[in-house]
Short mmCIF file of C-alpha atoms and ligand atoms in Angstrom, two decimals:
data_model
loop_
_atom_site.label_atom_id
_atom_site.label_comp_id
_atom_site.label_asym_id
_atom_site.label_seq_id
_atom_site.Cartn_x
_atom_site.Cartn_y
_atom_site.Cartn_z
CA MET A 1 69.47 -108.98 -44.94
CA SER A 2 70.66 -109.36 -41.37
CA ALA A 3 73.39 -107.26 -38.58
CA GLY A 4 77.07 -108.72 -38.89
CA ARG A 5 78.29 -107.35 -41.88
CA GLY A 6 80.94 -104.50 -43.18
CA PRO A 7 79.93 -100.76 -42.53
CA SER A 8 78.90 -98.97 -45.98
CA ARG A 9 81.62 -96.99 -47.71
CA ARG A 10 79.92 -93.68 -47.34
CA HIS A 11 78.14 -93.46 -43.74
CA ASP A 12 78.07 -89.61 -41.19
CA VAL A 13 76.77 -91.08 -37.72
CA ARG A 14 77.99 -90.70 -34.36
CA ASP A 15 79.34 -93.09 -33.21
CA LEU A 16 79.61 -97.24 -34.74
CA ALA A 17 80.67 -98.18 -31.74
CA LEU A 18 76.71 -98.13 -30.97
CA ALA A 19 75.91 -100.20 -33.37
CA ASP A 20 75.15 -103.54 -31.47
CA GLU A 21 72.60 -101.35 -28.88
CA GLY A 22 70.71 -99.94 -33.10
CA VAL A 23 71.03 -103.93 -33.95
CA ARG A 24 68.83 -104.54 -30.57
CA ARG A 25 66.11 -101.76 -31.45
CA ILE A 26 65.62 -102.79 -34.73
CA GLU A 27 65.18 -105.86 -34.17
CA TRP A 28 62.61 -105.40 -31.25
CA ALA A 29 60.49 -102.85 -33.23
CA ASP A 30 60.84 -105.67 -36.20
CA ARG A 31 58.62 -108.25 -34.24
CA GLN A 32 55.84 -106.02 -33.50
CA MET A 33 56.21 -105.22 -37.46
CA PRO A 34 55.44 -108.50 -39.54
CA VAL A 35 53.18 -106.68 -42.27
CA LEU A 36 56.68 -105.08 -43.44
CA ALA A 37 57.78 -108.00 -42.31
CA ALA A 38 56.04 -110.27 -44.69
CA ILE A 39 56.86 -107.62 -48.36
CA ARG A 40 60.56 -107.46 -46.67
CA ASP A 41 60.11 -111.60 -47.01
CA ARG A 42 58.89 -112.11 -50.29
CA PHE A 43 61.35 -108.37 -51.81
CA ALA A 44 64.38 -110.87 -51.09
CA ARG A 45 62.64 -113.92 -53.09
CA GLU A 46 61.63 -111.48 -55.67
CA ARG A 47 64.12 -108.47 -56.23
CA PRO A 48 61.28 -105.89 -57.92
CA LEU A 49 63.72 -103.66 -56.77
CA ARG A 50 67.27 -105.52 -58.05
CA GLY A 51 69.59 -102.46 -58.43
CA ARG A 52 68.04 -98.72 -58.48
CA ARG A 53 68.79 -96.32 -56.98
CA ILE A 54 67.14 -94.75 -53.15
CA SER A 55 67.17 -92.03 -51.50
CA ALA A 56 64.85 -91.36 -48.97
CA CYS A 57 64.71 -89.18 -46.10
CA LEU A 58 63.39 -90.09 -42.96
CA HIS A 59 63.00 -90.06 -39.60
CA VAL A 60 65.79 -92.11 -38.77
CA THR A 61 64.04 -94.47 -35.96
CA ALA A 62 64.48 -98.53 -35.46
CA GLU A 63 61.23 -98.08 -37.29
CA THR A 64 62.66 -96.78 -40.31
CA ALA A 65 65.89 -99.55 -40.16
CA ASN A 66 62.90 -101.47 -40.66
CA LEU A 67 61.69 -100.31 -43.88
CA MET A 68 66.05 -99.46 -45.07
CA ARG A 69 65.90 -102.95 -44.98
CA THR A 70 62.98 -103.83 -46.72
CA LEU A 71 63.67 -102.08 -49.89
CA TYR A 72 67.58 -103.50 -49.12
CA ALA A 73 66.19 -106.85 -49.29
CA GLY A 74 64.50 -105.69 -52.66
CA GLY A 75 67.64 -105.28 -54.48
CA ALA A 76 67.96 -101.62 -54.06
CA ASP A 77 70.59 -99.31 -53.66
CA VAL A 78 69.33 -97.76 -50.74
CA VAL A 79 70.76 -94.85 -48.72
CA LEU A 80 69.73 -92.42 -45.69
CA CYS A 81 69.07 -88.57 -44.42
CA ALA A 82 67.62 -87.69 -41.19
CA SER A 83 64.31 -85.83 -41.88
CA ASN A 84 64.98 -84.06 -38.47
CA PRO A 85 68.47 -82.64 -36.81
CA LEU A 86 66.14 -83.38 -32.98
CA SER A 87 64.36 -87.08 -33.89
CA THR A 88 67.76 -89.62 -35.18
CA GLN A 89 68.75 -92.41 -33.28
CA ASP A 90 72.33 -92.17 -33.30
CA ASP A 91 72.51 -96.24 -32.36
CA VAL A 92 70.01 -96.82 -34.89
CA ALA A 93 71.79 -94.55 -37.59
CA ALA A 94 75.22 -96.92 -36.59
CA ALA A 95 73.66 -100.08 -37.22
CA LEU A 96 72.33 -99.23 -40.23
CA ALA A 97 75.98 -97.73 -41.56
CA ALA A 98 77.76 -100.51 -39.56
CA ARG A 99 75.85 -104.07 -39.81
CA TYR A 100 72.79 -103.43 -42.47
CA GLU A 101 74.91 -101.94 -45.23
CA VAL A 102 72.72 -98.19 -45.75
CA PRO A 103 74.99 -95.85 -46.22
CA THR A 104 73.06 -92.95 -43.66
CA TYR A 105 73.70 -89.35 -42.93
CA ALA A 106 72.43 -88.52 -40.04
CA ILE A 107 73.83 -86.98 -36.72
CA ARG A 108 70.76 -86.64 -32.88
CA GLY A 109 70.98 -82.75 -32.49
CA GLU A 110 73.45 -81.80 -35.98
CA LEU A 111 73.01 -77.91 -36.96
CA ASP A 112 71.47 -76.46 -39.92
CA ASP A 113 75.11 -76.69 -41.86
CA SER A 114 75.20 -80.60 -41.20
CA PHE A 115 71.89 -81.48 -41.60
CA TYR A 116 71.41 -79.80 -45.66
CA ALA A 117 74.98 -81.74 -46.14
CA HIS A 118 73.25 -84.93 -45.19
CA ILE A 119 69.86 -84.31 -47.44
CA ASP A 120 72.92 -83.06 -50.06
CA ALA A 121 74.58 -86.61 -49.23
CA ALA A 122 71.28 -88.09 -50.17
CA VAL A 123 70.71 -86.95 -53.10
CA ASP A 124 74.76 -86.95 -54.74
CA HIS A 125 73.27 -90.78 -54.68
CA ARG A 126 71.47 -89.81 -57.66
CA PRO A 127 68.19 -91.60 -56.74
CA GLN A 128 66.16 -92.70 -58.64
CA LEU A 129 63.25 -93.03 -56.49
CA THR A 130 63.30 -90.43 -53.40
CA LEU A 131 61.09 -91.37 -49.69
CA ASP A 132 60.29 -88.32 -48.47
CA ASP A 133 58.47 -87.21 -44.97
CA GLY A 134 58.95 -83.24 -45.55
CA ALA A 135 59.20 -82.88 -49.44
CA ASP A 136 63.72 -82.06 -48.28
CA VAL A 137 64.47 -84.04 -51.06
CA ILE A 138 62.28 -83.42 -53.88
CA GLY A 139 62.77 -79.40 -53.04
CA VAL A 140 66.62 -79.94 -53.18
CA LEU A 141 65.70 -82.07 -57.01
CA HIS A 142 63.67 -78.52 -57.78
CA THR A 143 66.22 -75.97 -57.14
CA HIS A 144 69.34 -76.54 -56.40
CA ARG A 145 69.24 -79.98 -58.75
CA ARG A 146 67.43 -79.64 -61.35
CA GLU A 147 69.35 -81.17 -64.02
CA GLN A 148 68.99 -84.51 -61.98
CA LEU A 149 65.29 -84.29 -62.13
CA GLY A 150 64.79 -86.58 -65.28
CA ASP A 151 66.27 -89.66 -63.41
CA VAL A 152 63.84 -89.65 -61.06
CA ILE A 153 60.55 -91.91 -61.98
CA ALA A 154 59.18 -91.53 -58.84
CA ALA A 155 58.60 -90.50 -55.17
CA THR A 156 56.29 -90.77 -52.06
CA GLU A 157 55.32 -88.56 -49.56
CA GLN A 158 54.74 -88.87 -46.06
CA THR A 159 53.08 -86.85 -43.83
CA ALA A 160 50.12 -84.36 -44.76
CA THR A 161 52.44 -80.86 -44.30
CA GLY A 162 54.88 -82.17 -47.20
CA VAL A 163 51.55 -83.35 -49.73
CA ILE A 164 50.44 -80.06 -49.01
CA ARG A 165 53.72 -78.89 -50.26
CA LEU A 166 52.93 -80.63 -53.33
CA ARG A 167 49.72 -80.34 -54.50
CA ALA A 168 50.89 -75.80 -54.58
CA MET A 169 53.99 -77.74 -56.50
CA GLU A 170 51.04 -78.89 -59.02
CA ARG A 171 48.72 -76.57 -59.33
CA ASP A 172 51.46 -74.65 -59.95
CA GLY A 173 53.05 -77.09 -63.12
CA VAL A 174 56.26 -77.25 -61.62
CA LEU A 175 56.57 -80.46 -60.11
CA GLY A 176 59.03 -83.18 -61.99
CA PHE A 177 57.99 -86.16 -61.71
CA PRO A 178 55.07 -87.82 -60.26
CA VAL A 179 54.47 -88.28 -56.33
CA ILE A 180 52.65 -90.89 -54.10
CA ALA A 181 51.38 -88.64 -51.32
CA VAL A 182 51.57 -92.33 -48.91
CA ASN A 183 49.45 -89.71 -46.25
CA GLU A 184 47.01 -90.19 -47.77
CA ALA A 185 46.28 -94.15 -47.98
CA GLN A 186 43.41 -95.13 -45.27
CA THR A 187 46.33 -97.17 -43.10
CA LYS A 188 48.57 -94.55 -42.90
CA HIS A 189 46.57 -91.66 -41.87
CA LEU A 190 43.61 -93.58 -39.83
CA PHE A 191 46.14 -95.17 -37.93
CA ASP A 192 49.61 -93.55 -37.85
CA ASN A 193 48.14 -90.47 -37.81
CA ARG A 194 46.40 -90.64 -34.91
CA TYR A 195 46.69 -93.70 -32.91
CA GLY A 196 50.01 -93.41 -33.63
CA THR A 197 50.99 -89.27 -33.10
CA GLY A 198 47.71 -89.46 -30.03
CA GLN A 199 50.77 -92.02 -28.22
CA SER A 200 53.23 -90.52 -29.05
CA THR A 201 53.09 -86.67 -28.61
CA LEU A 202 51.31 -87.95 -24.61
CA ASP A 203 54.73 -90.02 -24.20
CA GLY A 204 56.28 -87.32 -25.60
CA VAL A 205 55.30 -84.67 -22.99
CA ILE A 206 55.50 -86.71 -20.36
CA ARG A 207 58.43 -88.42 -20.34
CA ALA A 208 60.04 -84.98 -21.20
CA THR A 209 57.40 -82.96 -17.46
CA ASP A 210 57.12 -86.58 -14.90
CA MET A 211 53.70 -84.46 -14.99
CA LEU A 212 50.44 -86.15 -14.21
CA ILE A 213 47.79 -85.45 -16.90
CA ALA A 214 44.36 -86.06 -15.54
CA GLY A 215 42.91 -82.86 -14.61
CA LYS A 216 43.98 -80.82 -16.32
CA ARG A 217 43.26 -79.68 -19.05
CA VAL A 218 45.22 -80.00 -22.57
CA VAL A 219 43.99 -77.06 -24.99
CA VAL A 220 44.82 -78.94 -28.12
CA ALA A 221 45.25 -76.48 -31.40
CA GLY A 222 43.72 -78.62 -34.28
CA TYR A 223 41.65 -81.30 -35.11
CA GLY A 224 43.03 -83.55 -38.00
CA TRP A 225 43.40 -87.01 -37.38
CA CYS A 226 46.82 -85.35 -35.73
CA GLY A 227 44.69 -83.50 -33.39
CA LYS A 228 41.64 -85.66 -32.50
CA GLY A 229 44.08 -87.97 -31.71
CA VAL A 230 46.25 -86.20 -28.83
CA ALA A 231 42.77 -85.40 -28.40
CA GLN A 232 41.47 -88.35 -27.81
CA ARG A 233 44.74 -89.41 -26.30
CA ALA A 234 44.84 -86.57 -23.47
CA ARG A 235 40.42 -87.63 -22.60
CA GLY A 236 41.19 -90.66 -21.58
CA MET A 237 44.36 -89.89 -19.47
CA GLY A 238 42.07 -87.52 -17.69
CA ALA A 239 42.40 -84.35 -19.06
CA ARG A 240 40.01 -81.16 -19.10
CA VAL A 241 39.97 -81.69 -23.10
CA ILE A 242 39.60 -77.96 -25.22
CA VAL A 243 40.02 -77.91 -29.13
CA CYS A 244 40.25 -74.45 -31.24
CA GLU A 245 40.10 -74.99 -35.07
CA VAL A 246 39.35 -72.53 -38.04
CA ASP A 247 37.48 -75.11 -39.80
CA PRO A 248 33.66 -75.81 -38.87
CA LEU A 249 32.88 -79.07 -39.74
CA ARG A 250 36.20 -80.18 -38.27
CA ALA A 251 35.41 -77.22 -35.04
CA LEU A 252 31.97 -78.89 -35.08
CA GLU A 253 33.14 -82.83 -35.18
CA ALA A 254 35.16 -81.95 -31.78
CA ALA A 255 31.86 -80.37 -30.13
CA LEU A 256 29.99 -83.17 -30.57
CA GLU A 257 32.53 -85.70 -29.40
CA GLY A 258 31.96 -83.60 -25.42
CA LEU A 259 35.08 -81.41 -26.43
CA GLU A 260 35.27 -77.80 -25.80
CA VAL A 261 35.44 -75.63 -28.20
CA LEU A 262 37.61 -71.96 -28.05
CA PRO A 263 39.28 -69.77 -30.73
CA MET A 264 42.77 -69.66 -29.27
CA GLU A 265 42.61 -66.39 -27.43
CA ARG A 266 40.06 -67.89 -25.12
CA ALA A 267 41.72 -71.03 -24.69
CA ALA A 268 44.49 -69.14 -23.78
CA PRO A 269 44.78 -68.01 -20.43
CA ILE A 270 43.10 -71.56 -19.02
CA GLY A 271 45.06 -74.34 -20.24
CA ASP A 272 47.74 -75.86 -18.55
CA ILE A 273 48.90 -77.83 -21.76
CA PHE A 274 48.73 -76.32 -25.03
CA CYS A 275 49.85 -78.89 -27.90
CA THR A 276 49.80 -77.50 -31.84
CA ALA A 277 49.10 -80.42 -34.30
CA THR A 278 48.04 -78.04 -37.11
CA GLY A 279 50.65 -78.48 -40.04
CA ASP A 280 50.32 -74.09 -40.01
CA ARG A 281 52.63 -71.44 -38.46
CA ASP A 282 51.71 -68.84 -35.34
CA VAL A 283 49.13 -70.65 -34.25
CA ILE A 284 50.58 -69.76 -30.71
CA ARG A 285 51.32 -66.10 -31.49
CA ARG A 286 52.98 -63.24 -28.28
CA GLU A 287 49.61 -62.21 -27.90
CA HIS A 288 48.39 -65.51 -26.54
CA LEU A 289 51.68 -66.68 -25.08
CA GLU A 290 50.98 -63.11 -23.18
CA GLN A 291 47.90 -64.56 -21.66
CA MET A 292 49.41 -67.98 -20.25
CA LYS A 293 49.35 -68.73 -16.89
CA ASP A 294 52.33 -69.45 -14.32
CA GLY A 295 53.92 -72.64 -15.31
CA THR A 296 52.35 -73.34 -19.14
CA LEU A 297 53.94 -75.94 -21.52
CA LEU A 298 54.34 -75.24 -24.71
CA ALA A 299 54.51 -78.58 -26.83
CA ASN A 300 54.13 -79.02 -31.03
CA SER A 301 53.55 -82.50 -32.96
CA GLY A 302 53.50 -80.48 -36.07
CA HIS A 303 55.47 -80.92 -39.48
CA SER A 304 57.69 -77.97 -38.64
CA ASN A 305 58.62 -76.26 -35.12
CA VAL A 306 56.36 -73.28 -36.53
CA GLU A 307 53.31 -73.35 -35.10
CA ILE A 308 54.44 -71.93 -31.65
CA ASP A 309 56.10 -68.05 -32.30
CA LEU A 310 59.59 -69.06 -30.79
CA PRO A 311 60.91 -65.24 -31.74
CA GLY A 312 57.22 -64.13 -30.14
CA LEU A 313 58.02 -66.17 -26.76
CA ARG A 314 61.87 -64.90 -26.81
CA ALA A 315 60.50 -61.69 -27.42
CA ILE A 316 58.65 -61.22 -24.28
CA SER A 317 61.48 -63.41 -21.58
CA VAL A 318 63.77 -61.83 -19.02
CA GLY A 319 65.42 -65.28 -19.65
CA ALA A 320 65.79 -68.54 -20.54
CA ALA A 321 66.95 -71.18 -18.77
CA PRO A 322 66.77 -75.29 -18.82
CA ALA A 323 64.60 -76.84 -16.14
CA ARG A 324 64.53 -80.24 -16.93
CA GLU A 325 66.09 -82.78 -20.63
CA HIS A 326 63.59 -81.77 -23.33
CA VAL A 327 62.56 -78.64 -21.09
CA GLU A 328 63.66 -74.87 -21.63
CA GLY A 329 61.64 -72.38 -19.35
CA PHE A 330 61.01 -68.71 -20.10
CA ARG A 331 60.10 -66.27 -17.79
CA LEU A 332 58.31 -63.78 -18.38
CA ALA A 333 58.48 -59.94 -16.45
CA ASP A 334 56.46 -60.93 -13.36
CA GLY A 335 58.15 -63.63 -13.03
CA ARG A 336 55.35 -66.49 -14.68
CA ARG A 337 57.21 -69.02 -16.80
CA LEU A 338 55.76 -70.23 -19.65
CA TYR A 339 57.74 -74.03 -20.42
CA LEU A 340 58.21 -75.15 -23.88
CA LEU A 341 59.19 -78.77 -24.86
CA SER A 342 61.75 -80.19 -27.24
CA ASP A 343 62.50 -76.56 -29.17
CA GLY A 344 59.07 -75.83 -30.24
CA ARG A 345 59.73 -79.10 -32.18
CA LEU A 346 57.75 -82.23 -32.94
CA VAL A 347 57.77 -83.47 -29.24
CA ASN A 348 56.81 -86.71 -29.93
CA LEU A 349 60.11 -87.97 -31.49
CA GLU A 350 62.25 -85.45 -29.86
CA SER A 351 61.18 -85.85 -26.00
CA ALA A 352 59.64 -90.23 -26.92
CA GLU A 353 60.18 -92.52 -29.82
CA GLY A 354 57.47 -91.28 -32.41
CA GLN A 355 55.14 -93.47 -33.78
CA PRO A 356 55.20 -96.83 -32.68
CA PRO A 357 56.06 -99.85 -34.75
CA GLY A 358 52.70 -101.23 -34.50
CA VAL A 359 51.65 -98.12 -36.74
CA MET A 360 54.74 -97.75 -38.62
CA ASP A 361 54.33 -101.53 -39.96
CA MET A 362 52.03 -99.73 -41.95
CA THR A 363 53.03 -96.55 -42.76
CA PHE A 364 56.29 -98.46 -44.08
CA ALA A 365 53.72 -100.85 -45.77
CA ASN A 366 52.33 -98.74 -47.57
CA GLN A 367 55.84 -96.76 -47.99
CA ALA A 368 58.07 -100.18 -49.78
CA LEU A 369 54.50 -101.11 -51.75
CA SER A 370 54.34 -97.13 -53.21
CA VAL A 371 58.06 -97.56 -54.30
CA GLU A 372 57.04 -101.24 -55.79
CA TYR A 373 53.57 -99.58 -57.53
CA ALA A 374 55.59 -96.65 -59.26
CA LEU A 375 58.21 -99.02 -61.48
CA GLN A 376 55.44 -101.95 -62.18
CA HIS A 377 53.70 -98.47 -64.07
CA PRO A 378 57.21 -97.15 -64.98
CA GLY A 379 56.56 -93.57 -67.84
CA SER A 380 52.54 -94.55 -66.60
CA LEU A 381 52.57 -92.73 -63.75
CA GLU A 382 51.59 -87.96 -65.17
CA ARG A 383 53.75 -85.84 -62.83
CA ARG A 384 51.10 -85.50 -60.15
CA VAL A 385 50.64 -87.03 -56.81
CA HIS A 386 48.61 -89.82 -56.99
CA GLY A 387 47.12 -91.92 -54.13
CA VAL A 388 47.65 -94.70 -53.13
CA PRO A 389 46.19 -97.27 -54.71
CA ALA A 390 43.12 -98.84 -53.47
CA ALA A 391 43.51 -102.81 -53.03
CA ILE A 392 47.49 -101.80 -51.87
CA ASP A 393 45.64 -99.61 -49.33
CA ALA A 394 42.66 -103.20 -48.11
CA GLU A 395 46.31 -105.79 -49.10
CA ILE A 396 47.84 -104.11 -45.84
CA ALA A 397 44.67 -104.12 -43.16
CA ARG A 398 44.03 -107.48 -44.60
CA LEU A 399 47.74 -108.19 -43.47
CA LYS A 400 47.56 -106.06 -40.65
CA LEU A 401 44.53 -107.75 -39.48
CA ALA A 402 45.01 -111.46 -40.21
CA SER A 403 48.59 -110.88 -37.69
CA MET A 404 46.50 -110.28 -34.60
CA GLY A 405 44.20 -113.21 -35.26
CA ILE A 406 41.31 -111.12 -36.38
CA GLU A 407 38.94 -112.45 -38.73
CA ILE A 408 36.53 -110.28 -40.56
CA ASP A 409 32.53 -111.93 -42.02
CA ARG A 410 32.18 -111.79 -45.92
CA LEU A 411 29.30 -110.90 -47.90
CA SER A 412 27.16 -113.65 -49.71
CA GLU A 413 27.38 -113.27 -53.33
CA LEU A 414 23.12 -112.37 -52.43
CA GLN A 415 24.69 -109.22 -49.95
CA ALA A 416 27.24 -108.44 -53.04
CA GLN A 417 23.90 -108.45 -55.73
CA TYR A 418 21.87 -106.52 -53.27
CA LEU A 419 24.96 -103.70 -52.41
CA ASP A 420 24.95 -103.95 -56.61
CA SER A 421 22.25 -103.39 -57.80
CA TRP A 422 19.23 -100.09 -57.83
CA ASP A 423 16.16 -102.90 -57.56
CA THR A 424 16.31 -103.92 -54.21
CA ARG A 425 13.23 -105.73 -54.78
CA ARG A 426 15.10 -108.39 -57.26
N1 ADE B 1 57.01 -90.06 -37.98
C1 ADE B 1 56.66 -90.60 -36.56
N2 ADE B 1 56.49 -91.70 -35.67
C2 ADE B 1 57.97 -92.26 -37.04
C3 ADE B 1 58.64 -93.69 -36.44
N3 ADE B 1 58.60 -93.89 -35.67
N4 ADE B 1 59.55 -93.11 -37.02
C4 ADE B 1 59.76 -93.05 -38.45
N5 ADE B 1 59.32 -91.67 -38.58
C5 ADE B 1 57.91 -91.69 -37.81
#
């Protein structure tokens, strides 16, 4: 599919006149997404998704647009809504609706009513397959639209936070269809979460504040793949990194990586920049905020805006005012100011452009191939959370390496036998 066709019949976007800009942005990203492009070419030839209704609820970015083009090329009847009200790129949404025939429901900065109405519009499509980043469509199908559960062949879920919710649903025996946990593919979390979140989080903090990172004490809460990436990139820019963790293994990993490990209550008074990446709530609480230095920056890189206690921040403030775009200054009674970035939502998607296309290439290759896989196994996938098949993971790694011009060694027959045998003297 190429740009240049008529607008889709259905959409709700800010302004279709932004479509040209959106096409340029989508094409720029596409140049850095060779694995997805190869899948798109094959899908266009083989049409494995022919006639299937797909509803996607993802961040509406240039990278996502290239995934939508891929599903469309495969023959799917696809619609898209936003998984987050602040990450939508309005030009991309316009291009999808006006040039790529993908009904798109997303407006940057939309309020709750519009946000949820847009998710409903995606569910109105009566999907046979769903793609989520935070389990929102799956949530609606299991609550307000249970009568549609039977239509759904399978779903995919992109984030760690969404997968945690889905595993809880599986445990409680309420999951209505199989879900493929894209986040669990190695070619997803090892790259998107670590290098993608690492780079884009620092990018978000810098674009929002124009602050020098070198010499700052950067406190990273959570040392999962995202936290590791943020810590690594902050250290690379000369920050003194402190890690806060609840998991002893991860804390140990951080310590042996040479990072300082402290509980939040001891990091709070000394940090300059805080970044949460835990997936849980109330990580930075009122008692921590009360101890922070004048000028402290507060950012979140986890899926939801609950990691920093925003009601607590408002409660201890005597005033609040925008300091710059994406930065709100909160004044405490003694005159100190704490600066909240991106309203405590995903700083990398709100203040920057999210993970770069070079890693989203692998994430969305996993999405596209997982959808194809689910259709190739109708009825045989149980109503559980499934990993991405190892063969898909390996194929994506091979394609990515090839696109980078990197060759690797092969095992000789003898080496393969040696690895396969318990009697190593043979
Ligand atoms: N999640 C994180 N970064 C993203 C991006 N660039 N596009 C879509 N989803 C994302």
